[in-house]
PDB file of C-alpha atoms in Angstrom:
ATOM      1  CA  UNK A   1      -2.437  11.886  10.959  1.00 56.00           C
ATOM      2  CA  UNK A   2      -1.142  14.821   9.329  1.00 78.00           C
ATOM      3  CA  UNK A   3       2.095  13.333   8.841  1.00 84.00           C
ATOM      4  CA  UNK A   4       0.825  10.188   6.668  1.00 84.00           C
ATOM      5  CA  UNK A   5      -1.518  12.533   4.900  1.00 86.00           C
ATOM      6  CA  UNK A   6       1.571  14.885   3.833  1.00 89.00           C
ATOM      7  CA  UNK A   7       4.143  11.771   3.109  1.00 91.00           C
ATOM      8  CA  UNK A   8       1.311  10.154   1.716  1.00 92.00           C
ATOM      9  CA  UNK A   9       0.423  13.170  -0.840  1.00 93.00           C
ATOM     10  CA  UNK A  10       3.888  13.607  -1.675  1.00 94.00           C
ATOM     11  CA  UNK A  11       4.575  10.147  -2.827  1.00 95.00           C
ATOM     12  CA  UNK A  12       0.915  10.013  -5.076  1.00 95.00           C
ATOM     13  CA  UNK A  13       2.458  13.688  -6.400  1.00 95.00           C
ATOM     14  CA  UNK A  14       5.833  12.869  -7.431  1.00 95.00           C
ATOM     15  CA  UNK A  15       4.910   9.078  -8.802  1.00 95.00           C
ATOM     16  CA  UNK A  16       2.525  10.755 -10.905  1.00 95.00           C
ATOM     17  CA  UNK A  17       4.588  13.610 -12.166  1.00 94.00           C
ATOM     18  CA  UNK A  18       7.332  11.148 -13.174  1.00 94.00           C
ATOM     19  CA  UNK A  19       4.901   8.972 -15.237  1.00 94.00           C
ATOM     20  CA  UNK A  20       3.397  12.174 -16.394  1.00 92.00           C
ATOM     21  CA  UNK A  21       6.768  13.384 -18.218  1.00 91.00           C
ATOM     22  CA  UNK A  22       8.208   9.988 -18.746  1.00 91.00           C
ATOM     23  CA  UNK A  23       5.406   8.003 -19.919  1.00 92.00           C
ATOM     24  CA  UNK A  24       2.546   9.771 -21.405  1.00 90.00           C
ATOM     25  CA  UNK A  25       4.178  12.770 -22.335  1.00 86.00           C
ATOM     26  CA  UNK A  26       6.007  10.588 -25.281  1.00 88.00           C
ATOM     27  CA  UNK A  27       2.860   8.790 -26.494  1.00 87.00           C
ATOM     28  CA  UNK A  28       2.162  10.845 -28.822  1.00 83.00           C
ATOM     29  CA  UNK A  29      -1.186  11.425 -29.228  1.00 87.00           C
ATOM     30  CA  UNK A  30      -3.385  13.401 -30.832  1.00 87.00           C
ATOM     31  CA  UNK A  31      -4.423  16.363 -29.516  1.00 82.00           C
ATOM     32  CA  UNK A  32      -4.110  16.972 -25.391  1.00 85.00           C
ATOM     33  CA  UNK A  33      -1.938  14.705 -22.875  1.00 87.00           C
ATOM     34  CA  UNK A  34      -3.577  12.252 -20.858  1.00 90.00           C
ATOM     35  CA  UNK A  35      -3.136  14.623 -17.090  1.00 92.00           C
ATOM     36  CA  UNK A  36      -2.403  11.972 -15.018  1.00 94.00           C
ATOM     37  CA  UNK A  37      -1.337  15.114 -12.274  1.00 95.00           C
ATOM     38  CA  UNK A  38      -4.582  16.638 -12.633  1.00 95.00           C
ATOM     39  CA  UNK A  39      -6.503  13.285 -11.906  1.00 95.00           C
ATOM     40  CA  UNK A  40      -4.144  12.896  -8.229  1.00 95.00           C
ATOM     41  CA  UNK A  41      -4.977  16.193  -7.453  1.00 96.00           C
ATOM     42  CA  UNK A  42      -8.886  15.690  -7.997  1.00 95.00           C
ATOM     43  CA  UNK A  43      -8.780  12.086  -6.364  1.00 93.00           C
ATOM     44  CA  UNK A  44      -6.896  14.034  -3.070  1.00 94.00           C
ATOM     45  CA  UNK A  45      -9.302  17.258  -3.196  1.00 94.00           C
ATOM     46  CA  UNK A  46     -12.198  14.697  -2.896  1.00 92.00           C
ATOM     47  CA  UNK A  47     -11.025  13.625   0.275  1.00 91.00           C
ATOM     48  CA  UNK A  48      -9.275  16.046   2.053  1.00 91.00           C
ATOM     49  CA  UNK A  49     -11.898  19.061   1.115  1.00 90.00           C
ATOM     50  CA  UNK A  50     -11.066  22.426  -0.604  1.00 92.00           C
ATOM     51  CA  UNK A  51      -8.438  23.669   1.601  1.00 93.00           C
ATOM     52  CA  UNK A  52      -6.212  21.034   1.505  1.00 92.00           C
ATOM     53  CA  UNK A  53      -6.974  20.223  -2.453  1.00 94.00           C
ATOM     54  CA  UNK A  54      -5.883  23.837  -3.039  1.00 95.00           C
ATOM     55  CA  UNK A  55      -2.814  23.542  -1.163  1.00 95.00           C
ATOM     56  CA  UNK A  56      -1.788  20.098  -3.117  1.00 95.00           C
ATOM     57  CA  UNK A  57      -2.788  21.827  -6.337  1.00 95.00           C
ATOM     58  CA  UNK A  58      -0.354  24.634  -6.295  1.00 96.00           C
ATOM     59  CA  UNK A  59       2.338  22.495  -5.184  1.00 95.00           C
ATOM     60  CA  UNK A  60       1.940  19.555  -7.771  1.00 95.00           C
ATOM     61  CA  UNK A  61       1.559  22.484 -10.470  1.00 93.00           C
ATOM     62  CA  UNK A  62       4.559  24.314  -9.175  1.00 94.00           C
ATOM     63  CA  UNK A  63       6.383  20.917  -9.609  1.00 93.00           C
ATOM     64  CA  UNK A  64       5.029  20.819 -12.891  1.00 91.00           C
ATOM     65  CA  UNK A  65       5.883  24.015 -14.110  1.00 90.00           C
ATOM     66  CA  UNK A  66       9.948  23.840 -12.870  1.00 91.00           C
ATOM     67  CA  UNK A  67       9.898  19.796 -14.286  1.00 87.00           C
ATOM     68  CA  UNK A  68      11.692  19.956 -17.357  1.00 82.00           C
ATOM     69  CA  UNK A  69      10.913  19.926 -20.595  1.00 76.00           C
ATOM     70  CA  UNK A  70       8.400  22.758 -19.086  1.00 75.00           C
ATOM     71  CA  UNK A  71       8.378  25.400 -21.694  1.00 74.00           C
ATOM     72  CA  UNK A  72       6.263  27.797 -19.998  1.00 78.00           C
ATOM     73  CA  UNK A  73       5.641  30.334 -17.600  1.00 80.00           C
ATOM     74  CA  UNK A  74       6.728  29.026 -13.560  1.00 86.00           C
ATOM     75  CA  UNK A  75       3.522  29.395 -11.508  1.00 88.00           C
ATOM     76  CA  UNK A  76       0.901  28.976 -14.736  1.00 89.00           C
ATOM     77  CA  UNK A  77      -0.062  25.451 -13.935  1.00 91.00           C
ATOM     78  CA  UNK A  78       0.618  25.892  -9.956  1.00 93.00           C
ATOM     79  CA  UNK A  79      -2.267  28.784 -10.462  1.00 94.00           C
ATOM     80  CA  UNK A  80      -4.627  26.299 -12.712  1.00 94.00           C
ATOM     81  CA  UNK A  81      -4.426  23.297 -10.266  1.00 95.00           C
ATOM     82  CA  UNK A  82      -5.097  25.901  -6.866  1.00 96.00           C
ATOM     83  CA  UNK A  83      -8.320  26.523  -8.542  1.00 96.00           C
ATOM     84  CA  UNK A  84      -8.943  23.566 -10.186  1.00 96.00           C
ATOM     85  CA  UNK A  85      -8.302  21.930  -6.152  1.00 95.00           C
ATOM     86  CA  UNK A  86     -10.448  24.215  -4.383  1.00 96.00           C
ATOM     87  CA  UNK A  87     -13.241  23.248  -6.515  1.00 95.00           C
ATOM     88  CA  UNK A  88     -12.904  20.119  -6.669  1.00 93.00           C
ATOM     89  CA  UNK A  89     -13.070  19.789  -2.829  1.00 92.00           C
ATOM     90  CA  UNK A  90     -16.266  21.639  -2.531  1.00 92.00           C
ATOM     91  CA  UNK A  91     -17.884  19.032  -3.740  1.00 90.00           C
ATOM     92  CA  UNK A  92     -16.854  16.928  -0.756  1.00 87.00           C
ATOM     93  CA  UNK A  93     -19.570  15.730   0.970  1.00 81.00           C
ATOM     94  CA  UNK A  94     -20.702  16.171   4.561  1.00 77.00           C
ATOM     95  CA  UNK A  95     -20.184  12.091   4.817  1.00 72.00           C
ATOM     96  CA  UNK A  96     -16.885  12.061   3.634  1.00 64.00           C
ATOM     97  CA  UNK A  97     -17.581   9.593   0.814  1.00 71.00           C
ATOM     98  CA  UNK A  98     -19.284   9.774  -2.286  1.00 72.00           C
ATOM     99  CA  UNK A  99     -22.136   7.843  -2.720  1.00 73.00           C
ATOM    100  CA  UNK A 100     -22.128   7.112  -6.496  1.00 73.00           C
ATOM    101  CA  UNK A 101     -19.490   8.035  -9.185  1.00 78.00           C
ATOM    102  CA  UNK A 102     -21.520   9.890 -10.956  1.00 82.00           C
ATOM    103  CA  UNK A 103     -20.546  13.098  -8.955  1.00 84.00           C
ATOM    104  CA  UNK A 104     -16.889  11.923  -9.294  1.00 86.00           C
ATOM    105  CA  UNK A 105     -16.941  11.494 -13.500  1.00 89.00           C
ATOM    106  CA  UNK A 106     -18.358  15.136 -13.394  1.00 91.00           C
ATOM    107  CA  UNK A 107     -16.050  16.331 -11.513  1.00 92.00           C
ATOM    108  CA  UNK A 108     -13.249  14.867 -13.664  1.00 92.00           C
ATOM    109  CA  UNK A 109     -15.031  16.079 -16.736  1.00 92.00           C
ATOM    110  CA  UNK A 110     -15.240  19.255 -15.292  1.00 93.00           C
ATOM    111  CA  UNK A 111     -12.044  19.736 -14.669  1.00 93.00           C
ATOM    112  CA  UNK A 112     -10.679  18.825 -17.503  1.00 92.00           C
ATOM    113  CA  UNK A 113     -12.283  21.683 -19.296  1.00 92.00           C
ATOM    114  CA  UNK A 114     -11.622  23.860 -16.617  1.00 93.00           C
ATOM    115  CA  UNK A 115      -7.908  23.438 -16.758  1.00 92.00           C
ATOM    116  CA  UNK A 116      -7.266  23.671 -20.468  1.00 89.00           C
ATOM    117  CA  UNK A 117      -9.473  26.739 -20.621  1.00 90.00           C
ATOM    118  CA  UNK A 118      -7.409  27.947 -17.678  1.00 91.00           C
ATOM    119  CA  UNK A 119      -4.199  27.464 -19.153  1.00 88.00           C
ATOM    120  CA  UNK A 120      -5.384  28.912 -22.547  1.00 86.00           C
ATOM    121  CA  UNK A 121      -6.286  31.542 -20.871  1.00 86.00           C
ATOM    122  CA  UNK A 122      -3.633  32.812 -18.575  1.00 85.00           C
ATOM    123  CA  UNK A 123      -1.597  31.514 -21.503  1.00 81.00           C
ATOM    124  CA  UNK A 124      -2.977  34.581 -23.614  1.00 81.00           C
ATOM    125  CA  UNK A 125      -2.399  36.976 -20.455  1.00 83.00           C
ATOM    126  CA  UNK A 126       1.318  36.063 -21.012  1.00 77.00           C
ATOM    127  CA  UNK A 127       1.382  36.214 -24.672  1.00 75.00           C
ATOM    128  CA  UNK A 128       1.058  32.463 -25.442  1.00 71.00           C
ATOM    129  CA  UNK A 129      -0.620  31.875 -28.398  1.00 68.00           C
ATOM    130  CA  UNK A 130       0.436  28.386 -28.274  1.00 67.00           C
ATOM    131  CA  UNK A 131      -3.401  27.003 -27.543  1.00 64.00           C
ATOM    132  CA  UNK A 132      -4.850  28.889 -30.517  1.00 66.00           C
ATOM    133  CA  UNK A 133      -2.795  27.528 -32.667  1.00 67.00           C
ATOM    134  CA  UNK A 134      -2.766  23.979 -31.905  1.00 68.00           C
ATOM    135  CA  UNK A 135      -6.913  24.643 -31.756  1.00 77.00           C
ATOM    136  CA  UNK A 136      -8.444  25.076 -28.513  1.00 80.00           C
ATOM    137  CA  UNK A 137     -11.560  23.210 -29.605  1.00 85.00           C
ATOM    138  CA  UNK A 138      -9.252  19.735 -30.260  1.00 84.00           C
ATOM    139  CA  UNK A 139      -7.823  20.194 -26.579  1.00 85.00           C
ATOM    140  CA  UNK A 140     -10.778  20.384 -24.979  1.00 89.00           C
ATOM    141  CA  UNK A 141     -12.337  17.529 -26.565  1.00 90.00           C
ATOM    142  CA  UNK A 142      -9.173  15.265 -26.274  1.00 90.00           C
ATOM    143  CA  UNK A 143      -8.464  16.626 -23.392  1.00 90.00           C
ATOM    144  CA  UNK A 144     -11.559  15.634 -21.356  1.00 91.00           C
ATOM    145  CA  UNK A 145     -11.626  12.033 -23.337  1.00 93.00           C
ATOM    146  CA  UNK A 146      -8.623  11.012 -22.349  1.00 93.00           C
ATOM    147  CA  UNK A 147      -8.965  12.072 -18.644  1.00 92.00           C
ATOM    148  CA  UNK A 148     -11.934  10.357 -18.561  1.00 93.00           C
ATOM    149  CA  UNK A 149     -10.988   7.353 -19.782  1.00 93.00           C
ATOM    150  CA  UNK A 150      -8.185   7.351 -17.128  1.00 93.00           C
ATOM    151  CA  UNK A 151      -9.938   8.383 -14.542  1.00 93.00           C
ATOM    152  CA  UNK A 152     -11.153   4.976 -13.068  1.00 92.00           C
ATOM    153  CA  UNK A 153      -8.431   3.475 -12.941  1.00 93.00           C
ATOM    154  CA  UNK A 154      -6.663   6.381 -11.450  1.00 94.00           C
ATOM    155  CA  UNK A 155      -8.947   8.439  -8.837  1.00 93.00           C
ATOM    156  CA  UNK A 156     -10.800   5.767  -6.870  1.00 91.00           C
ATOM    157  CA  UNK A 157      -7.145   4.109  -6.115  1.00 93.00           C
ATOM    158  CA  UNK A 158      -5.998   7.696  -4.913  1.00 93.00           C
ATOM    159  CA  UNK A 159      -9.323   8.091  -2.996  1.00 91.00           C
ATOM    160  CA  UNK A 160      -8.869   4.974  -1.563  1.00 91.00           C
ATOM    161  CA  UNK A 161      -5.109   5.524  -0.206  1.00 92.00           C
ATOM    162  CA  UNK A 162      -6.021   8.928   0.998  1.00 90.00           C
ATOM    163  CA  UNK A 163      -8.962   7.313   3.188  1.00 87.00           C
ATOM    164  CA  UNK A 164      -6.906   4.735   4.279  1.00 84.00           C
ATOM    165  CA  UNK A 165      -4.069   7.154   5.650  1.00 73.00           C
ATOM    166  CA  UNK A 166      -6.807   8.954   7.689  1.00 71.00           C
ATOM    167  CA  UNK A 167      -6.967   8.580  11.144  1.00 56.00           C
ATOM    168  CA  UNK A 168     -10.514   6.934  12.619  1.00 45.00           C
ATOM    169  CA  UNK A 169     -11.642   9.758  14.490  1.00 45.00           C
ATOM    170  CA  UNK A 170     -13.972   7.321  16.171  1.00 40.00           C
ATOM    171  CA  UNK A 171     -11.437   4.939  17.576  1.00 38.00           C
ATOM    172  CA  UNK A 172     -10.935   7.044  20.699  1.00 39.00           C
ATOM    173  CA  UNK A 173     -12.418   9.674  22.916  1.00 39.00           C
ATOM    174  CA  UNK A 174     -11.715  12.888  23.068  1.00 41.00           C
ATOM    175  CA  UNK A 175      -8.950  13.274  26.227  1.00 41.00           C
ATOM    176  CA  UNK A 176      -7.431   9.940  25.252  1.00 40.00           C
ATOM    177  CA  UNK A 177     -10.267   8.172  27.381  1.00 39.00           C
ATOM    178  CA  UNK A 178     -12.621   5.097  26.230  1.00 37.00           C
ATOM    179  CA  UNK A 179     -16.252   5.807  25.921  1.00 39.00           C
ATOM    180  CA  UNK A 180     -16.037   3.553  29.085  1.00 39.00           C
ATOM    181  CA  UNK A 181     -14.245   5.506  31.428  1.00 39.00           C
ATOM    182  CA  UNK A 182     -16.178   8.939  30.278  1.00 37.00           C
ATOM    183  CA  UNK A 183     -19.016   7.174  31.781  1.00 36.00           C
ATOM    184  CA  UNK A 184     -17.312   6.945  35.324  1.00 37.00           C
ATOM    185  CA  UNK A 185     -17.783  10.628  35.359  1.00 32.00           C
ATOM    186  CA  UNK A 186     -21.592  10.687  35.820  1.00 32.00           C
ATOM    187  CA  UNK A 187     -22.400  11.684  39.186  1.00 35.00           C
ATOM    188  CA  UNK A 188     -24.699   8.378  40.179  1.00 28.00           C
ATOM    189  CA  UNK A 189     -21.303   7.030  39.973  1.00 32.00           C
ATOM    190  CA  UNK A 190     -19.107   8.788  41.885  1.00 37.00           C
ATOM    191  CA  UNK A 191     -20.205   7.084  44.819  1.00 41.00           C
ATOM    192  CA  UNK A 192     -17.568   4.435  44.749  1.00 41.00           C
ATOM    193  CA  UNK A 193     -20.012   2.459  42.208  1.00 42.00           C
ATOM    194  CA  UNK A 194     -18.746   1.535  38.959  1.00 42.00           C
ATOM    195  CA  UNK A 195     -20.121   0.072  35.851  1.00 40.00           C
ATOM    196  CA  UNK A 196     -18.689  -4.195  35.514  1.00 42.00           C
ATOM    197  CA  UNK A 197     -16.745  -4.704  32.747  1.00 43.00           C
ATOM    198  CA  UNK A 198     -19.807  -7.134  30.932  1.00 43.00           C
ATOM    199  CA  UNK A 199     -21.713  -3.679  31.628  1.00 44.00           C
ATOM    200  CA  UNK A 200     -24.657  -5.818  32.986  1.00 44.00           C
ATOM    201  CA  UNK A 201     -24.206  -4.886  36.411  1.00 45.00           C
ATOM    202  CA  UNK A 202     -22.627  -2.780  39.159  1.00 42.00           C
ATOM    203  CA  UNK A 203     -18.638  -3.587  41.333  1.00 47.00           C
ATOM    204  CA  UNK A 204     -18.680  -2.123  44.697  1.00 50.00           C
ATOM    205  CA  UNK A 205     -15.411  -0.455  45.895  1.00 50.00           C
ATOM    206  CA  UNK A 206     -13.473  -3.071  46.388  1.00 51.00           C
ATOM    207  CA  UNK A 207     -14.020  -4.168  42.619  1.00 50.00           C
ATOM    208  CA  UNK A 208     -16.257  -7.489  43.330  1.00 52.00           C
ATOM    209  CA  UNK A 209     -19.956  -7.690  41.996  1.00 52.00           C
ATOM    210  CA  UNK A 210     -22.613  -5.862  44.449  1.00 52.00           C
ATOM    211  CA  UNK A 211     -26.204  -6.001  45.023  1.00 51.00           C
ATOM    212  CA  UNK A 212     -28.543  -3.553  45.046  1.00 48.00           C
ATOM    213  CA  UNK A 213     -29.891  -3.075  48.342  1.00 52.00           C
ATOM    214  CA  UNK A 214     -34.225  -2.014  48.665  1.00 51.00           C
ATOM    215  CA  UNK A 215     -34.344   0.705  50.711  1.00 51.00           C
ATOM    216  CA  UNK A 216     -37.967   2.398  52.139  1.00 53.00           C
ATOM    217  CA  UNK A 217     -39.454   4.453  49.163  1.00 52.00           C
ATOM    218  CA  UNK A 218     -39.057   8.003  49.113  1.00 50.00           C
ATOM    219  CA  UNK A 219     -41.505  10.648  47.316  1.00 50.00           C
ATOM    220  CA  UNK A 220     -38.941  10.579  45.059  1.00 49.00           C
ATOM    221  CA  UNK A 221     -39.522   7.296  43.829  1.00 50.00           C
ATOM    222  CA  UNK A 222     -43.238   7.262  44.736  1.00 48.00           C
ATOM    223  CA  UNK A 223     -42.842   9.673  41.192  1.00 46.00           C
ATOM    224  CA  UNK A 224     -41.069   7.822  39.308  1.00 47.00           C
ATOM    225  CA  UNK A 225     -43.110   4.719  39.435  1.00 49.00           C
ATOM    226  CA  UNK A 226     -46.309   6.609  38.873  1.00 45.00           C
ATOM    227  CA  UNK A 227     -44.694   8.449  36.103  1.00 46.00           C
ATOM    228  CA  UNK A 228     -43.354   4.836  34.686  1.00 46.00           C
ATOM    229  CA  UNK A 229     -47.072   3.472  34.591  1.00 48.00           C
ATOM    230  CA  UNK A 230     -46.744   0.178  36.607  1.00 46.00           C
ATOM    231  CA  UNK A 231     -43.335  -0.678  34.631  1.00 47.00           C
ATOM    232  CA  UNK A 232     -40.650  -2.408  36.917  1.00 44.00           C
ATOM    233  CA  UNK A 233     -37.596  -0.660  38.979  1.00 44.00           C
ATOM    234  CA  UNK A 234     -35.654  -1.525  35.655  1.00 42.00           C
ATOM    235  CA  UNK A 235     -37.155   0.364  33.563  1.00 42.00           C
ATOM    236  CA  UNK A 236     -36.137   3.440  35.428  1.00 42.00           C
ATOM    237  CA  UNK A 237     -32.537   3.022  34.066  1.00 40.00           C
ATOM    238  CA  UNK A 238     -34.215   3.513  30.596  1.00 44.00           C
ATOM    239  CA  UNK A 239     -32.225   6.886  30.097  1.00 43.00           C
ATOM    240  CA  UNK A 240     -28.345   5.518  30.783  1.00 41.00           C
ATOM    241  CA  UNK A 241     -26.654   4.477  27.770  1.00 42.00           C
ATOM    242  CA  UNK A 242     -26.072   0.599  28.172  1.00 41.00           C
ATOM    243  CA  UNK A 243     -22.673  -0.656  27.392  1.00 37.00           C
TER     244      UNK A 243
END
């Protein structure tokens, strides 16, 4: 599992960093750059949780900051996208999945603001006046337009290929058993009596179909049926999980 998630991460990292400089980087539009990085990183963090979306955020800005034509500081836009990861995954849900996109579009709103005021600001702690000059109120509105305009077309497809490299936790058992066989542990069964494979009845020991022998009724069973209230002998198998 955690091999498909890291090949998996890679390849959504480095497909959008190459469109990133390549494509939108020569559009040449006004104001901010569509973040196409930013948007993988958010669509990842909402799946994997704020551990992991911290992890792919430093290394998708790290990429970004050696990729040329960087012009800036290496480790300024690793820093931003840590943070801006973390965050994002924090709003991860207990479920896994999101029920709406509302929480989603904030998110990506959000973060768009987050990451330009970020980068203005560690920007000034480096002496980069850059951001001031260009108008830091323009890149934050352009900024968080653009990425939201490409953000449905670009975050549910990475949310959807990071849920589909997951591994069903439910598919198996812990121990590499079926939820059959961990019922062959119960001790009513260790008798030589197992459960029949349409789970409607019991197989003796040599694997064929028994019967269920009356034998003289104990105190034991004197309880039960009083405590069942004139219900029949099946009802005291009410408590075993049928399969």
């Amino acid at each position: 599992m955690y091999v498909n998630r890291m090949l998996l991460t890679a390849a959504l990292v480095v497909v959008a960093l190459i469109v990133q400089v390549t494509v939108l980087a020569r559009l040449q539009l006004p104001g901010a750059v569509p973040d196409l990085l930013l948007l993988t990183v958010l669509g990842l963090a909402l799946v994997y949780g704020h551990t992991a979306g911290a992890l792919v955020g430093f290394v998708a800005g790290l990429l970004a900051d050696i990729a040329p034509p960087a012009d800036h500081a290496v480790g300024r836009y690793a820093l931003v996208l840590c943070l801006i990861g973390y965050a994002a995954g924090l709003t991860k849900p207990e479920a896994g999945q999101h029920r709406s996109a509302t929480v989603p579009m904030l998110v990506v709103a959000s973060a768009a603001i987050g990451s330009t005021l970020l980068y203005a600001g560690v920007g000034a702690l480096v002496g980069d006046t850059a951001a001031r000059q260009v108008g830091l109120t323009g890149l934050l509105a352009t900024a968080t337009i653009y990425d939201l305009l490409l953000a449905p077309f670009v975050v549910p497809l990475v949310m959807a290929l990071a849920r589909r490299g997951e591994k069903d936790p439910l598919g198996a058992e812990p121990g590499g058993g079926s939820a059959g066989g961990g019922m062959r542990a119960y001790g009513w069964l260790a008798s030589g009596a197992s459960l029949s494979p349409s789970g409607s009845g019991l197989l003796g020991k040599g694997g064929k179909p028994g019967k269920v022998k009356a034998g003289k009724r104990t105190s034991r069973n004197k309880t039960m049926d009083l405590s069942g209230g004139g219900r029949s002998k099946t009802a005291g198998l009410k408590g075993v999980k049928r399969l």
